[in-house]
C-alpha positions as a Markdown table, in Angstrom:
| # | Residue | x | y | z |
|---|---|---|---|---|
| 1 | Unk | -7.0 | 21.9 | 11.5 |
| 2 | Unk | -4.4 | 19.2 | 11.6 |
| 3 | Unk | -3.5 | 17.3 | 8.4 |
| 4 | Unk | -0.7 | 15.0 | 7.2 |
| 5 | Unk | 0.8 | 15.0 | 3.7 |
| 6 | Unk | 2.6 | 11.7 | 3.0 |
| 7 | Unk | 4.7 | 10.9 | -0.1 |
| 8 | Unk | 5.1 | 7.2 | -1.0 |
| 9 | Unk | 8.1 | 5.7 | -2.7 |
| 10 | Unk | 7.5 | 4.8 | -6.3 |
| 11 | Unk | 9.5 | 1.6 | -6.6 |
| 12 | Unk | 8.6 | 1.1 | -10.2 |
| 13 | Unk | 10.4 | 4.1 | -11.6 |
| 14 | Unk | 13.4 | 2.0 | -12.7 |
| 15 | Unk | 11.0 | -0.4 | -14.6 |
| 16 | Unk | 9.2 | 2.5 | -16.3 |
| 17 | Unk | 12.6 | 4.0 | -17.2 |
| 18 | Unk | 13.7 | 0.7 | -18.8 |
| 19 | Unk | 10.6 | 0.5 | -20.8 |
| 20 | Unk | 11.2 | 4.1 | -22.0 |
| 21 | Unk | 14.7 | 3.2 | -23.1 |
| 22 | Unk | 13.5 | 0.1 | -24.9 |
| 23 | Unk | 10.9 | 2.3 | -26.7 |
| 24 | Unk | 13.6 | 4.8 | -27.7 |
| 25 | Unk | 16.1 | 2.2 | -28.9 |
| 26 | Unk | 13.3 | 0.6 | -31.0 |
| 27 | Unk | 12.4 | 3.9 | -32.6 |
| 28 | Unk | 16.1 | 4.7 | -33.1 |
| 29 | Unk | 16.7 | 1.4 | -34.8 |
| 30 | Unk | 13.7 | 1.8 | -37.1 |
| 31 | Unk | 14.8 | 5.3 | -38.1 |
| 32 | Unk | 18.4 | 4.1 | -38.7 |
| 33 | Unk | 16.9 | 1.6 | -41.0 |
| 34 | Unk | 14.8 | 4.2 | -42.8 |
| 35 | Unk | 17.8 | 6.5 | -43.4 |
| 36 | Unk | 18.9 | 4.1 | -46.2 |
| 37 | Unk | 15.7 | 4.6 | -48.1 |
| 38 | Unk | 15.6 | 7.7 | -50.3 |
| 39 | Unk | 12.0 | 8.6 | -49.7 |
| 40 | Unk | 12.5 | 8.6 | -45.9 |
| 41 | Unk | 16.2 | 9.8 | -45.7 |
| 42 | Unk | 15.7 | 13.4 | -44.5 |
| 43 | Unk | 12.9 | 12.9 | -41.9 |
| 44 | Unk | 14.8 | 9.9 | -40.5 |
| 45 | Unk | 18.0 | 11.7 | -40.3 |
| 46 | Unk | 16.3 | 14.7 | -38.7 |
| 47 | Unk | 14.9 | 12.4 | -36.0 |
| 48 | Unk | 18.2 | 10.8 | -35.3 |
| 49 | Unk | 20.0 | 14.1 | -35.0 |
| 50 | Unk | 17.3 | 15.6 | -32.8 |
| 51 | Unk | 17.2 | 12.6 | -30.5 |
| 52 | Unk | 21.0 | 12.5 | -30.1 |
| 53 | Unk | 21.2 | 16.2 | -29.4 |
| 54 | Unk | 18.4 | 16.0 | -26.8 |
| 55 | Unk | 19.9 | 13.0 | -25.1 |
| 56 | Unk | 23.4 | 14.7 | -25.0 |
| 57 | Unk | 21.8 | 17.7 | -23.4 |
| 58 | Unk | 19.9 | 15.6 | -20.8 |
| 59 | Unk | 23.1 | 13.6 | -20.1 |
| 60 | Unk | 25.0 | 16.8 | -19.5 |
| 61 | Unk | 22.3 | 18.2 | -17.2 |
| 62 | Unk | 22.0 | 14.8 | -15.4 |
| 63 | Unk | 25.8 | 14.7 | -14.7 |
| 64 | Unk | 25.7 | 18.3 | -13.4 |
| 65 | Unk | 23.0 | 17.2 | -11.0 |
| 66 | Unk | 20.5 | 19.7 | -12.4 |
| 67 | Unk | 17.9 | 17.1 | -13.3 |
| 68 | Unk | 16.9 | 13.8 | -11.6 |
| 69 | Unk | 16.1 | 11.6 | -14.6 |
| 70 | Unk | 18.2 | 11.0 | -17.7 |
| 71 | Unk | 15.1 | 10.9 | -19.9 |
| 72 | Unk | 11.8 | 12.6 | -19.4 |
| 73 | Unk | 8.4 | 12.6 | -21.1 |
| 74 | Unk | 9.5 | 15.2 | -23.7 |
| 75 | Unk | 11.8 | 12.6 | -25.3 |
| 76 | Unk | 8.7 | 10.8 | -26.6 |
| 77 | Unk | 7.7 | 13.8 | -28.6 |
| 78 | Unk | 10.8 | 13.5 | -30.7 |
| 79 | Unk | 9.9 | 10.1 | -32.2 |
| 80 | Unk | 6.3 | 11.5 | -32.5 |
| 81 | Unk | 7.6 | 14.4 | -34.7 |
| 82 | Unk | 9.7 | 11.9 | -36.7 |
| 83 | Unk | 6.6 | 9.7 | -37.4 |
| 84 | Unk | 4.6 | 12.8 | -38.3 |
| 85 | Unk | 7.3 | 13.7 | -40.8 |
| 86 | Unk | 6.8 | 10.2 | -42.3 |
| 87 | Unk | 3.0 | 10.7 | -42.3 |
| 88 | Unk | 2.5 | 7.8 | -39.8 |
| 89 | Unk | -0.1 | 9.5 | -37.6 |
| 90 | Unk | -1.2 | 6.5 | -35.7 |
| 91 | Unk | 2.4 | 5.7 | -34.5 |
| 92 | Unk | 2.9 | 9.4 | -33.7 |
| 93 | Unk | -0.2 | 9.4 | -31.5 |
| 94 | Unk | 1.0 | 6.3 | -29.8 |
| 95 | Unk | 4.3 | 8.0 | -29.0 |
| 96 | Unk | 2.5 | 11.0 | -27.5 |
| 97 | Unk | 0.3 | 8.7 | -25.4 |
| 98 | Unk | 3.4 | 6.9 | -24.2 |
| 99 | Unk | 4.9 | 10.2 | -23.2 |
| 100 | Unk | 1.8 | 11.2 | -21.2 |
| 101 | Unk | 1.8 | 7.8 | -19.5 |
| 102 | Unk | 5.5 | 8.0 | -18.7 |
| 103 | Unk | 4.9 | 11.5 | -17.1 |
| 104 | Unk | 2.1 | 10.1 | -15.0 |
| 105 | Unk | 4.2 | 7.0 | -14.0 |
| 106 | Unk | 7.0 | 9.2 | -12.6 |
| 107 | Unk | 4.8 | 11.3 | -10.3 |
| 108 | Unk | 5.3 | 11.1 | -6.6 |
| 109 | Unk | 2.5 | 9.1 | -4.9 |
| 110 | Unk | 0.9 | 11.6 | -2.5 |
| 111 | Unk | -1.7 | 11.2 | 0.2 |
| 112 | Unk | -3.3 | 13.9 | 2.3 |
| 113 | Unk | -5.0 | 12.9 | 5.5 |
| 114 | Unk | -7.4 | 15.6 | 6.8 |
| 115 | Unk | -10.1 | 15.4 | 9.5 |
| 116 | Unk | -12.8 | 14.8 | 6.9 |
| 117 | Unk | -11.2 | 12.5 | 4.4 |
| 118 | Unk | -8.1 | 10.9 | 2.9 |
| 119 | Unk | -7.2 | 12.2 | -0.6 |
| 120 | Unk | -4.9 | 10.5 | -3.1 |
| 121 | Unk | -3.6 | 13.4 | -5.2 |
| 122 | Unk | -2.1 | 11.6 | -8.2 |
| 123 | Unk | -3.9 | 10.7 | -11.3 |
| 124 | Unk | -6.6 | 9.5 | -11.0 |
| 125 | Unk | -7.4 | 11.6 | -8.0 |
| 126 | Unk | -9.4 | 9.7 | -5.4 |
| 127 | Unk | -11.0 | 10.7 | -2.1 |
| 128 | Unk | -11.8 | 8.2 | 0.6 |
| 129 | Unk | -14.0 | 8.9 | 3.6 |
| 130 | Unk | -12.7 | 7.8 | 6.9 |
| 131 | Unk | -15.7 | 5.4 | 7.3 |
| 132 | Unk | -14.4 | 3.5 | 4.2 |
| 133 | Unk | -11.3 | 2.5 | 6.2 |
| 134 | Unk | -10.9 | -0.2 | 8.8 |
| 135 | Unk | -7.4 | 0.9 | 9.8 |
| 136 | Unk | -4.6 | 3.3 | 9.0 |
| 137 | Unk | -1.2 | 2.7 | 10.4 |
| 138 | Unk | 2.3 | 4.1 | 9.8 |
| 139 | Unk | 5.0 | 1.9 | 11.3 |
| 140 | Unk | 8.7 | 1.6 | 10.4 |
| 141 | Unk | 8.2 | 4.0 | 7.4 |
| 142 | Unk | 5.4 | 1.6 | 6.0 |
| 143 | Unk | 2.0 | 3.2 | 5.5 |
| 144 | Unk | -0.9 | 0.7 | 5.6 |
| 145 | Unk | -4.4 | 1.6 | 4.5 |
| 146 | Unk | -6.9 | -1.2 | 5.3 |
| 147 | Unk | -10.2 | -0.7 | 3.5 |
| 148 | Unk | -13.6 | -2.1 | 4.6 |
| 149 | Unk | -14.0 | -3.7 | 1.1 |
| 150 | Unk | -11.0 | -6.0 | 1.8 |
| 151 | Unk | -8.5 | -3.9 | -0.2 |
| 152 | Unk | -5.2 | -3.2 | 1.3 |
| 153 | Unk | -2.7 | -0.5 | 0.3 |
| 154 | Unk | 0.8 | -0.8 | 1.8 |
| 155 | Unk | 3.9 | 1.2 | 0.7 |
| 156 | Unk | 7.0 | 2.7 | 2.1 |
| 157 | Unk | 7.1 | 6.5 | 2.6 |
| 158 | Unk | 9.9 | 8.5 | 1.0 |
| 159 | Unk | 13.2 | 8.4 | 2.9 |
| 160 | Unk | 13.5 | 12.2 | 2.8 |
| 161 | Unk | 10.2 | 12.6 | 4.6 |
| 162 | Unk | 10.0 | 12.8 | 8.4 |
| 163 | Unk | 6.6 | 12.0 | 9.8 |
| 164 | Unk | 6.0 | 11.5 | 13.5 |
| 165 | Unk | 4.6 | 7.9 | 13.6 |
| 166 | Unk | 3.0 | 8.2 | 17.0 |
| 167 | Unk | 1.3 | 11.5 | 16.2 |
| 168 | Unk | 0.1 | 10.3 | 12.8 |
| 169 | Unk | -1.3 | 7.0 | 14.2 |
| 170 | Unk | -3.1 | 8.9 | 17.0 |
| 171 | Unk | -4.6 | 11.2 | 14.4 |
| 172 | Unk | -5.7 | 8.3 | 12.2 |
| 173 | Unk | -7.2 | 6.3 | 15.1 |
| 174 | Unk | -9.2 | 9.4 | 16.2 |
| 175 | Unk | -10.8 | 9.6 | 12.8 |
| 176 | Unk | -11.6 | 6.0 | 12.2 |
C-alpha cells in the first residue's frame, strides 16, 4: 500500500529559542541577585555553576556539530532544581512545564498520508479521514490541506525532503 510521509518546516523554532533564552537569562539574573543573600547563597550559587557548566558543554557540542540546538529542553530542569532548592515548588513546576512545552515546540511537524486517512503525528496526534478534506495539493514545496469545515493548513515541506509532487498529487486526488 502506498503512503507518503511529509515533514513540514517549523518556522517558529527561532522564536521559541529566543523565548527559552529570555527565560534562562531571567532565571540567571534572579539567582545572581539571590547569591548576595545568606539564606539563599549556596542554592543560588549551585544553580549558577550548574547552568554555566551545562551551557559550556552544549556550546562545545554545538560547535563540533554534534547537536543541532544550543539549548534543549533539559536546560529548563536546571532552574527547576534551583527553585526546588529554594523551596519554591510552584516556580519549579512552571520551569518543568516550560521544558516540556519547549520539547514539543521543537518537534518536526510530520504528516502521513495513507489510503485510509491522513495522520498528523505530532502532539496532539490527529487523524483526518479523506472525506473531511476538500483538496490536498503539494506544489513548489508548499503542502496545502483544504478542509471541508473551511480550515486551511498551508506550510513548506523540509528542504532536505524530496517528494515527487506529481505522484503525491495523483495519490491525494485519487483518495478525495
